[in-house]
mmCIF file of C-alpha atoms in Angstrom:
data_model
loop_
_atom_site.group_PDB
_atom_site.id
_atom_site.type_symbol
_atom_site.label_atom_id
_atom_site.label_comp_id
_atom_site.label_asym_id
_atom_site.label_seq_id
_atom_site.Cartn_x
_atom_site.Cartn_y
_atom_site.Cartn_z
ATOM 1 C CA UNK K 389 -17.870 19.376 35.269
ATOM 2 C CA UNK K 390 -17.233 21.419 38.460
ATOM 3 C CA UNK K 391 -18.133 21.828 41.979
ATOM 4 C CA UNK K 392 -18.914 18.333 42.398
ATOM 5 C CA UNK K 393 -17.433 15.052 42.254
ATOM 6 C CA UNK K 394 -18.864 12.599 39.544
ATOM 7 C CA UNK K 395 -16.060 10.330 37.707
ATOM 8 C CA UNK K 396 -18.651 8.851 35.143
ATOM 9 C CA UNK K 397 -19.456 12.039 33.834
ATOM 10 C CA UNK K 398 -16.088 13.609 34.273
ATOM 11 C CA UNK K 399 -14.949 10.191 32.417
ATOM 12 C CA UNK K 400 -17.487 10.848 29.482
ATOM 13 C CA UNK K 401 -16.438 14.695 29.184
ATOM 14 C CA UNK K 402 -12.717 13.978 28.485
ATOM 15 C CA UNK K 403 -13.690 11.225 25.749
ATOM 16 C CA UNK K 404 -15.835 13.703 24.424
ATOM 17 C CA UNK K 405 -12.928 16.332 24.031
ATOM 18 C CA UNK K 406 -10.380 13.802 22.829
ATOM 19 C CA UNK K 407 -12.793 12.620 20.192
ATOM 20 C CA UNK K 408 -13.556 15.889 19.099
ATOM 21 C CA UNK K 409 -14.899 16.780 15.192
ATOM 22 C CA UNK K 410 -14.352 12.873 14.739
ATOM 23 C CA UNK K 411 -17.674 12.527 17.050
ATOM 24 C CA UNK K 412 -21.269 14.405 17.105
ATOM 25 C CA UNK K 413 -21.665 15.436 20.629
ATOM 26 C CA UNK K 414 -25.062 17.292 21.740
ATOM 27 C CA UNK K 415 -26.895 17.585 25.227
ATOM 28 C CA UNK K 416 -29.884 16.058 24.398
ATOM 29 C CA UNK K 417 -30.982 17.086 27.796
ATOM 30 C CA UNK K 418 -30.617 18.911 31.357
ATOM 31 C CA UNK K 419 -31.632 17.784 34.203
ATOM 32 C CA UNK K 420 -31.961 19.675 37.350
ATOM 33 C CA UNK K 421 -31.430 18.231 40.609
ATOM 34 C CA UNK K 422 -31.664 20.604 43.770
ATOM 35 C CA UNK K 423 -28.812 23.170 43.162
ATOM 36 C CA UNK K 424 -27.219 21.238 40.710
ATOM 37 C CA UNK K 425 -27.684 20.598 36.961
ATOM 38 C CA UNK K 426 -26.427 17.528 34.918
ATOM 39 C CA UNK K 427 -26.734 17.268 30.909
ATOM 40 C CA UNK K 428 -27.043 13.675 29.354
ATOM 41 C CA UNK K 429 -24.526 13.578 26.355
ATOM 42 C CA UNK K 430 -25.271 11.540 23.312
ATOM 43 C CA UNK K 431 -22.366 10.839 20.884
ATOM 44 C CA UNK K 432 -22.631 9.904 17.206
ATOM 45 C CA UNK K 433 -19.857 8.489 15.119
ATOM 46 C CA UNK K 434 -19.894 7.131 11.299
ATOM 47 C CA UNK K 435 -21.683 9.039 8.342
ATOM 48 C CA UNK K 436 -24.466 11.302 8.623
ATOM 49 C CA UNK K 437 -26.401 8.835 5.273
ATOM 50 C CA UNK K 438 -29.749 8.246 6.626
ATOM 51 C CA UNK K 439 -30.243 5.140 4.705
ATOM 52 C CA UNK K 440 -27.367 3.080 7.062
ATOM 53 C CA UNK K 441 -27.764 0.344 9.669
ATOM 54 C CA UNK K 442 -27.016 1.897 13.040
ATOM 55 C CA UNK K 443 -26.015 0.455 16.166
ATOM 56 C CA UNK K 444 -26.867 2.341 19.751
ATOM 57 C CA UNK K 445 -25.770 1.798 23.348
ATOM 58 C CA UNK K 446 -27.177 3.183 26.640
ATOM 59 C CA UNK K 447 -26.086 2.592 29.410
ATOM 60 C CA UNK K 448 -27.403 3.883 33.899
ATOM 61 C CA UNK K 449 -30.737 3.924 32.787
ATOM 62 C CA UNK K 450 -30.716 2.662 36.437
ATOM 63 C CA UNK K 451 -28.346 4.296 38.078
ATOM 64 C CA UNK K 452 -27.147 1.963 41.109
ATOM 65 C CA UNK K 453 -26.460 -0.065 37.845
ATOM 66 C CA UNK K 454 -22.861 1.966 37.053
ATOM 67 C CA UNK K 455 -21.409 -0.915 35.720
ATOM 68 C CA UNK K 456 -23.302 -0.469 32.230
ATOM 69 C CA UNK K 457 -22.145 2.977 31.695
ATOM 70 C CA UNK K 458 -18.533 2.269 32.729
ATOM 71 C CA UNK K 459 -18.121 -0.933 30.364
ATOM 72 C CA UNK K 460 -19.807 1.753 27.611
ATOM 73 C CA UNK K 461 -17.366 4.355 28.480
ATOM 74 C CA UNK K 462 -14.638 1.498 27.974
ATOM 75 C CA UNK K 463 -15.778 0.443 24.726
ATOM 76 C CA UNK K 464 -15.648 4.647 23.584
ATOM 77 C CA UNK K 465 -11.980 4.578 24.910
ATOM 78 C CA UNK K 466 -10.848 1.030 22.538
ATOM 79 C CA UNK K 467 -12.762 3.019 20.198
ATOM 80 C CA UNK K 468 -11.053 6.042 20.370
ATOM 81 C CA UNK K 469 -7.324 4.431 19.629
ATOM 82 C CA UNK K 470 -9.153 2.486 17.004
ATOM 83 C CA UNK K 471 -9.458 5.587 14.876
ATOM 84 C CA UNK K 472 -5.850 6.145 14.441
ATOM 85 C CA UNK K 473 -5.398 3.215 13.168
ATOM 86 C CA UNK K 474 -7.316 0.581 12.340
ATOM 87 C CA UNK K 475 -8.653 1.458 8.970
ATOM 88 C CA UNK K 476 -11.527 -1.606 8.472
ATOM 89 C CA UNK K 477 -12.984 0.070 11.623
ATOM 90 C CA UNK K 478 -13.069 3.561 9.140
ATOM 91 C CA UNK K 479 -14.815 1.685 6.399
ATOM 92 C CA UNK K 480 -17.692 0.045 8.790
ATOM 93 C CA UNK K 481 -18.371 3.903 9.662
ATOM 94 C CA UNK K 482 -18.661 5.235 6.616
ATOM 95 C CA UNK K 483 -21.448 2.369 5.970
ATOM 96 C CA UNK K 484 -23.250 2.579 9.398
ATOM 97 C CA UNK K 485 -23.588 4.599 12.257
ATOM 98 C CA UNK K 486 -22.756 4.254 16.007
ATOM 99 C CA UNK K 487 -24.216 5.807 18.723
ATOM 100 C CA UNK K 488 -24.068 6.226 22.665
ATOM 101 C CA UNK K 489 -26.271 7.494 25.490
ATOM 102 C CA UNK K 490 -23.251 6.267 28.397
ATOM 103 C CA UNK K 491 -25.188 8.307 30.944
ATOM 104 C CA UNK K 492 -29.100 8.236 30.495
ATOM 105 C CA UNK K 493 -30.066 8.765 34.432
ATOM 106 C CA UNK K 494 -27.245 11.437 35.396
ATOM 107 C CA UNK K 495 -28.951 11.965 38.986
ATOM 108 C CA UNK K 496 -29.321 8.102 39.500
ATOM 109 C CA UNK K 497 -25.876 7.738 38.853
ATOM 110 C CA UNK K 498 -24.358 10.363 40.642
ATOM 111 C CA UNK K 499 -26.416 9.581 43.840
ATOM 112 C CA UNK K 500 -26.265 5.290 43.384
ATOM 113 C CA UNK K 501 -29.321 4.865 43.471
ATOM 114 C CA UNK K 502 -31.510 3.023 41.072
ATOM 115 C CA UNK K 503 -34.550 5.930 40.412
ATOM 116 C CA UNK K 504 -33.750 9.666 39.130
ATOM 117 C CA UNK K 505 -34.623 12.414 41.049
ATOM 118 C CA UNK K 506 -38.007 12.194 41.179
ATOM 119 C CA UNK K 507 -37.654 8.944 42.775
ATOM 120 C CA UNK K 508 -39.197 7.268 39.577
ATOM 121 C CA UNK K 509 -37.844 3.971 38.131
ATOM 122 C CA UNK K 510 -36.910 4.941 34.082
ATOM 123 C CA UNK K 511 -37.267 0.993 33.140
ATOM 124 C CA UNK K 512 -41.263 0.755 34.333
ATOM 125 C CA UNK K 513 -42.070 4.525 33.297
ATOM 126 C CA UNK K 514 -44.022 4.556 29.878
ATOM 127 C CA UNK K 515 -47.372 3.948 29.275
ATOM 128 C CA UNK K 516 -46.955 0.065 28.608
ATOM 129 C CA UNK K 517 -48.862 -1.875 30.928
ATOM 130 C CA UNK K 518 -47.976 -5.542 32.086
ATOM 131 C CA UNK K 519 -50.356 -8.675 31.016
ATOM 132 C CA UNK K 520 -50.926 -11.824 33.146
ATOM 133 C CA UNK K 521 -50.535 -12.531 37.189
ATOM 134 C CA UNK K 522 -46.769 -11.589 36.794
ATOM 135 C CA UNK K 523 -47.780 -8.036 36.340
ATOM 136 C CA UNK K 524 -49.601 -7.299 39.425
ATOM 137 C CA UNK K 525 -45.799 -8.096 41.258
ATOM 138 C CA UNK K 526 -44.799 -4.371 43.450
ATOM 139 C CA UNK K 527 -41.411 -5.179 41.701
ATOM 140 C CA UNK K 528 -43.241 -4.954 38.261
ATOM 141 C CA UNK K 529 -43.737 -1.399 39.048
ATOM 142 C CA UNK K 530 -46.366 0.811 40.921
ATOM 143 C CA UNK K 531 -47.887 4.000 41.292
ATOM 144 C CA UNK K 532 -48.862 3.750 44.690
ATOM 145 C CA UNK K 533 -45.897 5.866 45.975
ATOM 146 C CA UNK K 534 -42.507 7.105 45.407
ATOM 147 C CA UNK K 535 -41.278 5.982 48.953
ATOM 148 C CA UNK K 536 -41.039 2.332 47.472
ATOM 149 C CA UNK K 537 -38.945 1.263 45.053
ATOM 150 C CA UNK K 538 -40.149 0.381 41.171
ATOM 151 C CA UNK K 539 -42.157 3.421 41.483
ATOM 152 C CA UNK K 540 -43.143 4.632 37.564
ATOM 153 C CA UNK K 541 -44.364 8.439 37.889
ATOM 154 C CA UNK K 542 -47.043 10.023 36.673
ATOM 155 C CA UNK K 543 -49.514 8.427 34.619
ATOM 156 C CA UNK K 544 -49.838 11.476 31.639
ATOM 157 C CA UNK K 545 -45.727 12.579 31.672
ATOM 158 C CA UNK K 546 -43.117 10.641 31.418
ATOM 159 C CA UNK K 547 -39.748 11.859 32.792
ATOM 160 C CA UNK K 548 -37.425 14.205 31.112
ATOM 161 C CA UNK K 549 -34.499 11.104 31.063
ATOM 162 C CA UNK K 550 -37.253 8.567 29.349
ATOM 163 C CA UNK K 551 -38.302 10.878 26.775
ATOM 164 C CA UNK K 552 -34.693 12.097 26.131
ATOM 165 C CA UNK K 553 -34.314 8.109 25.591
ATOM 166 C CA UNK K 554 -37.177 8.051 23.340
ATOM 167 C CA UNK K 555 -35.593 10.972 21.451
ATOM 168 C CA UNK K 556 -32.665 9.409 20.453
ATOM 169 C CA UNK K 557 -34.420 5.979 19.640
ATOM 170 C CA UNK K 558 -36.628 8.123 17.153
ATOM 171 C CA UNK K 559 -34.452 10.317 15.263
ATOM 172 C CA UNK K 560 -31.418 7.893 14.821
ATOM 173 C CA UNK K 561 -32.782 4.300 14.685
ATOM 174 C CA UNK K 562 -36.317 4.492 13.607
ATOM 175 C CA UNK K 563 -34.889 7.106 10.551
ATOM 176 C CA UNK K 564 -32.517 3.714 9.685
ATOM 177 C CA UNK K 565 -33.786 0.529 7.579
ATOM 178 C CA UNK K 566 -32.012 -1.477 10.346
ATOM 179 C CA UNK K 567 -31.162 -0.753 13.834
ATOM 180 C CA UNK K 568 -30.073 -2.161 17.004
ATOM 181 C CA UNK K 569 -29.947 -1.060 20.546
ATOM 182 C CA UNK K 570 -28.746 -2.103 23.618
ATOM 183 C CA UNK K 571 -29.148 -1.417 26.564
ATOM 184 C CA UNK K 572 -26.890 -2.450 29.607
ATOM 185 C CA UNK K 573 -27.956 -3.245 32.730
ATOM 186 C CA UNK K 574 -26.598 -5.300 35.617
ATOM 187 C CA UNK K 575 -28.495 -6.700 39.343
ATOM 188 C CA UNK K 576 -30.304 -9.974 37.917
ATOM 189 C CA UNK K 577 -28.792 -13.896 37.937
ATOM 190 C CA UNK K 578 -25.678 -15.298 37.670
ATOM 191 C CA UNK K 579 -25.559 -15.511 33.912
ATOM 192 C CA UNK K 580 -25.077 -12.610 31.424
ATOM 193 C CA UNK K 581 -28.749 -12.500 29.773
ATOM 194 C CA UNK K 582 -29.591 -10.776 26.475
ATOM 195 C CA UNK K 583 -32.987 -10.193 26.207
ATOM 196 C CA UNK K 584 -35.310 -9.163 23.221
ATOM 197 C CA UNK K 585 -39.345 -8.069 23.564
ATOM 198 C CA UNK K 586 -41.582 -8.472 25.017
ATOM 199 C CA UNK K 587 -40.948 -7.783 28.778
ATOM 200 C CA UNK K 588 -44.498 -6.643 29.409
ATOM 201 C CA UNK K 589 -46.200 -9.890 27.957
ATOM 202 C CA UNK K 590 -45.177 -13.609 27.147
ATOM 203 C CA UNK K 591 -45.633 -12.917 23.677
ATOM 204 C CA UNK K 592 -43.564 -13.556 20.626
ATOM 205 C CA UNK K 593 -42.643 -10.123 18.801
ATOM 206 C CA UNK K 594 -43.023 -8.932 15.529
ATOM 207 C CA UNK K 595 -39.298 -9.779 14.596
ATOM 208 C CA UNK K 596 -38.830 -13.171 16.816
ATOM 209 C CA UNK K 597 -37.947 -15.032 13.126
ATOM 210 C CA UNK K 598 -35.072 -12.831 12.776
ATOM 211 C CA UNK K 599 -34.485 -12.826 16.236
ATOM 212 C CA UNK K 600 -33.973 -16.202 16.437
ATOM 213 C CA UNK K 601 -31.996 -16.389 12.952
ATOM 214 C CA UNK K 602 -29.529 -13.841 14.907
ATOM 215 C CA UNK K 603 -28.995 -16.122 18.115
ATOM 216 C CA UNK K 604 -28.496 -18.934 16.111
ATOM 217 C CA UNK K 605 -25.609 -16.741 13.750
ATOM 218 C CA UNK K 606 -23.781 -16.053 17.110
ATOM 219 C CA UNK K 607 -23.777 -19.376 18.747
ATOM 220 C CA UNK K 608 -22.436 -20.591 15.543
ATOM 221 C CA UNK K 609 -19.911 -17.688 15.619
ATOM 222 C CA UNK K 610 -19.145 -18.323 18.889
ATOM 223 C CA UNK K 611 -19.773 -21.912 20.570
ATOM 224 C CA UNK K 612 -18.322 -20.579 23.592
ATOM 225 C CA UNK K 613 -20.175 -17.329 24.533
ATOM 226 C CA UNK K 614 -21.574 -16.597 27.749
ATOM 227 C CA UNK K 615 -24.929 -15.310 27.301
ATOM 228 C CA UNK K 616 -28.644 -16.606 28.148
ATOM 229 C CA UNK K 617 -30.221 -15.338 24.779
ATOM 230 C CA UNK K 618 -34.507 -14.953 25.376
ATOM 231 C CA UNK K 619 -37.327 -12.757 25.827
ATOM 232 C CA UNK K 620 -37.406 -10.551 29.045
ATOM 233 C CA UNK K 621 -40.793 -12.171 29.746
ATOM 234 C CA UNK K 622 -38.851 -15.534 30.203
ATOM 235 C CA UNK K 623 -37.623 -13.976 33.587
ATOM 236 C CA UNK K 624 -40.234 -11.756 35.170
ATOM 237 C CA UNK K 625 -43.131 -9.066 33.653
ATOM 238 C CA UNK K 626 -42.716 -5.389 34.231
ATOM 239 C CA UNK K 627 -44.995 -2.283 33.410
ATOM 240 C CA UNK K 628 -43.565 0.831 31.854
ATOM 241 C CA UNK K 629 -40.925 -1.046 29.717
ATOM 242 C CA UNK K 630 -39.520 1.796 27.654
ATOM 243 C CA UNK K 631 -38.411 -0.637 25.078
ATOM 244 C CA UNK K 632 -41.784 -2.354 24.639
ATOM 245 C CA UNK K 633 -42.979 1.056 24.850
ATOM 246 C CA UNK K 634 -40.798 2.241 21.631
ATOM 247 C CA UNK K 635 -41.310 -1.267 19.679
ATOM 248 C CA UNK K 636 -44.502 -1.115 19.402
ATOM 249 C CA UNK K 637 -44.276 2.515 18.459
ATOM 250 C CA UNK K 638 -41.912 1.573 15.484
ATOM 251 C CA UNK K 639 -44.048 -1.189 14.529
ATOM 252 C CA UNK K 640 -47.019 0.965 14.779
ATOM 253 C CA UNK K 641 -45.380 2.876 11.798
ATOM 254 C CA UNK K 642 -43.278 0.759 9.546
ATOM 255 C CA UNK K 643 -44.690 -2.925 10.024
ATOM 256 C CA UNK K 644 -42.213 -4.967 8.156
ATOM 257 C CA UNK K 645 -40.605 -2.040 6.470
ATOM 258 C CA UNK K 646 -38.000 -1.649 8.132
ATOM 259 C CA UNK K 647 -36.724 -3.518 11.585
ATOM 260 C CA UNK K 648 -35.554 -2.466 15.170
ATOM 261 C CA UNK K 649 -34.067 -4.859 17.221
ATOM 262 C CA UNK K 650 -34.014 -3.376 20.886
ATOM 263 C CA UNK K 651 -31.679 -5.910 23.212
ATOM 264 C CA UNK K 652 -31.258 -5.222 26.980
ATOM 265 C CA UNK K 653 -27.812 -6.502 28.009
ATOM 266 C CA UNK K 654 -28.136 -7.912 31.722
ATOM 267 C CA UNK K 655 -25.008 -9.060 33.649
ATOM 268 C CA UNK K 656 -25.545 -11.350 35.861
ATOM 269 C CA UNK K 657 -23.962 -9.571 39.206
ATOM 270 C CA UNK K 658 -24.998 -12.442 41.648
ATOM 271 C CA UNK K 659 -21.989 -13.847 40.733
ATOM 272 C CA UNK K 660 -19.666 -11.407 41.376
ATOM 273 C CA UNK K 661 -21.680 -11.211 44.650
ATOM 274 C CA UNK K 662 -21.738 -14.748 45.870
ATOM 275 C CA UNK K 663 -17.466 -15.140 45.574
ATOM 276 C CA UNK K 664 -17.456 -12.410 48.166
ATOM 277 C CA UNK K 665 -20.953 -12.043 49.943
ATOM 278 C CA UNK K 666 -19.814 -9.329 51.819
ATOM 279 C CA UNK K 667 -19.971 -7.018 49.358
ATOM 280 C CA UNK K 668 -23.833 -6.840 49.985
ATOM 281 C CA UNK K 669 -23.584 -4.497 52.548
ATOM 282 C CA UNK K 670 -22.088 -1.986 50.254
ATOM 283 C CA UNK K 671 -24.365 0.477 48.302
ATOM 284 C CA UNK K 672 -23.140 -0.671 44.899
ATOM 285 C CA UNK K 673 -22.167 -4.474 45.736
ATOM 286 C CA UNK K 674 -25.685 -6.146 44.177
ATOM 287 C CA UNK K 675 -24.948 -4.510 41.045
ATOM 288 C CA UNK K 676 -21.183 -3.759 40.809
ATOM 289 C CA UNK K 677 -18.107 -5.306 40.142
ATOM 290 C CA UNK K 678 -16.623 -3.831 43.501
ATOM 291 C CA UNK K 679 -12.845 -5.530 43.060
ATOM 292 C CA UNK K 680 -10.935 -4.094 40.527
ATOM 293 C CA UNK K 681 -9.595 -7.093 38.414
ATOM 294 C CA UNK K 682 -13.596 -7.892 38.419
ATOM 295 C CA UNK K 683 -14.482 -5.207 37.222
ATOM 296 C CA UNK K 684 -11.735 -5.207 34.252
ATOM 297 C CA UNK K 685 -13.075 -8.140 33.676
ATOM 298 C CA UNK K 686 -16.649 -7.251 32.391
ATOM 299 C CA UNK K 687 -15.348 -3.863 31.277
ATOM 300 C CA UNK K 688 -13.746 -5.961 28.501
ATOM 301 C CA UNK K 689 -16.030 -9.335 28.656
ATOM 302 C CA UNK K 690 -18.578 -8.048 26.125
ATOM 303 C CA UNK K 691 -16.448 -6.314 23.152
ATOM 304 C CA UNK K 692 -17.198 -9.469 21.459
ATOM 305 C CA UNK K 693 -20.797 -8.884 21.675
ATOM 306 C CA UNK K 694 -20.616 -5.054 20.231
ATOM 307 C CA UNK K 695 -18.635 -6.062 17.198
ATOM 308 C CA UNK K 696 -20.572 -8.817 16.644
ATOM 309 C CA UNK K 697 -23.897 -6.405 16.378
ATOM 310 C CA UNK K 698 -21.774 -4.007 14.397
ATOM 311 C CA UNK K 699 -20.663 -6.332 11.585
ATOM 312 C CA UNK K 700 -24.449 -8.594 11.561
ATOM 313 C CA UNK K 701 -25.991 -4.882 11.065
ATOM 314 C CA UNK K 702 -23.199 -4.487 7.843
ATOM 315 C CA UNK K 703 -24.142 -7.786 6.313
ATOM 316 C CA UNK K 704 -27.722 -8.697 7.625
ATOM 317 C CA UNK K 705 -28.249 -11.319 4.872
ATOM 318 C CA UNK K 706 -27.417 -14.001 7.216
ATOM 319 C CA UNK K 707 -30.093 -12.866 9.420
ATOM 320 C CA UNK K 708 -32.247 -10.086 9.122
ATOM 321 C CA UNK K 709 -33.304 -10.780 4.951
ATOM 322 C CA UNK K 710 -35.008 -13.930 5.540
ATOM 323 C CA UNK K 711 -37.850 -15.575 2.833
ATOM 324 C CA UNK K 712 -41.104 -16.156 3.918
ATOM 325 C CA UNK K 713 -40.211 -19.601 4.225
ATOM 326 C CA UNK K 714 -37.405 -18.975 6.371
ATOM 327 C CA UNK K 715 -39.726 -16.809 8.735
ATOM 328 C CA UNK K 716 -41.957 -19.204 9.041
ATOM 329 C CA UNK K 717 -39.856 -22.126 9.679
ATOM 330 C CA UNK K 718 -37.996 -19.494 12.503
ATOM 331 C CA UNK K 719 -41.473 -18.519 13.957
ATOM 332 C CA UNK K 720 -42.439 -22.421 14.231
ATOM 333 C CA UNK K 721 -38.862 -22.858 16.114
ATOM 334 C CA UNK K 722 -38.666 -19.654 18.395
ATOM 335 C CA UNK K 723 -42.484 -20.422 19.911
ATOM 336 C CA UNK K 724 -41.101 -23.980 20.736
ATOM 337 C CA UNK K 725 -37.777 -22.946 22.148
ATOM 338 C CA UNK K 726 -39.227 -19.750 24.142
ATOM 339 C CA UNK K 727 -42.935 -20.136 24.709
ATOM 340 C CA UNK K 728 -43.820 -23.541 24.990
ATOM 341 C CA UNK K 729 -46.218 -23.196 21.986
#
């Protein structure tokens, strides 16, 4: 990049040279803001087999939400000196596939603020609309006007950055017989949240059995972890959710054929904001990590997470190939532990 300061990107364009032929780089989109003109990279590593699991990250879909690009941008980088090296790493990717949007919102990013540059909120943009009181929130999104925040476009076009999203999601995870992605996003709680479907409705999801069957595999793995594992719907209702948007799509087409696990990664900033409550008064200090040993902190705090994804995609018996006895023993247990049913 020239003419313009933007370290993200500038951080994202020297990974993508030092990785070179050993990733699949393409522009999967340009977007245009006043004089100026930003692409949104996607990267692809492992083999080109269309019959693998594959695991994808995105990251600014919000774009006062830097943090979850940065900690993806990390992750590339342990990745990168991984390759030289570490050889079990080389044998998961020529079995699955990984895959990265760091930068989905470019404009958001590059001007902090939480909207593109059409002023539209990516998160509350597709079709999907909201069931129940929680729904009718302004902070659930609305059309009234772009001068407010949560505002979700227009009704018949989604934004070039959502579809670019729903691009990706098509031709690299819905092609798979298993897929995960993930989505980072920071702003909300003091706890690190990972949250499944539905966020549009308080209703369990086609996959909640193996949902559940994968929490329970990682608190097992890991007694100690720090996450709130639930639906988004636990927390609040929006309209537009992209990911509700592109569930129901897949499900729409391949029922129980295949399955596609989309997880939204929140990190609970609060806390980083109530040790120094000052930092509210900066543009970034809701939803960043604004001293530096902080923010080393989370850049490393969820490496743990990705490889865990990575290797339950590799062997999925434990979690993902359950009997219908096992589903409906999981279903029984997720509607009491989530839903109060």
């Amino acid at each position: 990049m020239t003419g313009f300061k933007f370290p993200e990107l500038e951080q994202l364009e020297r990974l993508i040279g030092q990785f070179g032929a050993r990733a699949r780089t393409e522009v999967i989109e340009r977007i245009r803001y006043k004089h100026l003109e930003f692409p949104i990279y996607s990267l692809t590593l492992g083999t080109t087999k269309p019959d693998v699991p594959v695991l994808a990250f995105f990251g600014g879909v919000h774009g006062l939400e830097k943090i979850g690009s940065e900690v993806i941008l990390s992750y590339l980088q342990t990745i990168l000196q991984l390759l030289d090296w570490d050889e079990e790493l080389l044998h998961r990717l020529e079995n699955s596939r990984l895959v990265f949007v760091p930068i989905v919102n470019p404009v958001g990013v590059y001007l902090g603020r939480r909207s593109n540059g059409n002023c539209v909120d990516l998160m509350r943009n597709s079709p999907i609309e909201g069931e129940g009181v929680g729904a009718k929130k302004i902070y659930s999104g609305q059309r009234m006007t772009r001068y407010l925040p949560w505002f979700r476009g227009d009704l018949d076009k989604m934004e070039k950055e959502s579809l670019a999203l729903c691009k990706v999601v098509g031709d690299q995870l819905f092609s798979s017989p298993l897929s995960i992605a993930l989505d980072l996003h920071s702003g909300f709680g003091i706890k690190d949240r990972l949250w499944f479907p539905y966020a549009s409705r308080q209703t369990p999801f086609t996959y909640i059995p193996q949902a559940l069957a994968l929490k329970e595999l990682f608190d097992r793995c890991y007694q100690n972890h720090v996450y709130k594992i639930e639906p988004m719907s636990q927390e609040y209702v929006i309209n537009g959710d992209l990911w509700d948007f592109l569930f129901d799509q897949f499900v729409s087409q391949f029922g129980e054929k295949k399955l596609f696990l989309p997880l939204t990664l929140e990190m609970g900033s609060w806390l980083w904001l109530r040790k120094n409550p000052m930092h509210l008064f900066y543009r970034h200090g809701l939803f960043h990590p604004m001293l530096p040993h902080r923010q080393q902190r989370v850049l490393r705090r969820h490496f743990v997470l990705f490889d865990f994804l990575h290797r339950s995609l590799l062997y999925p018996s434990a979690w993902a190939q359950l009997t219908p006895e096992q589903k409906t023993v999981n279903q029984h247990k997720a509607e009491a532990l989530w839903y109060g049913q």
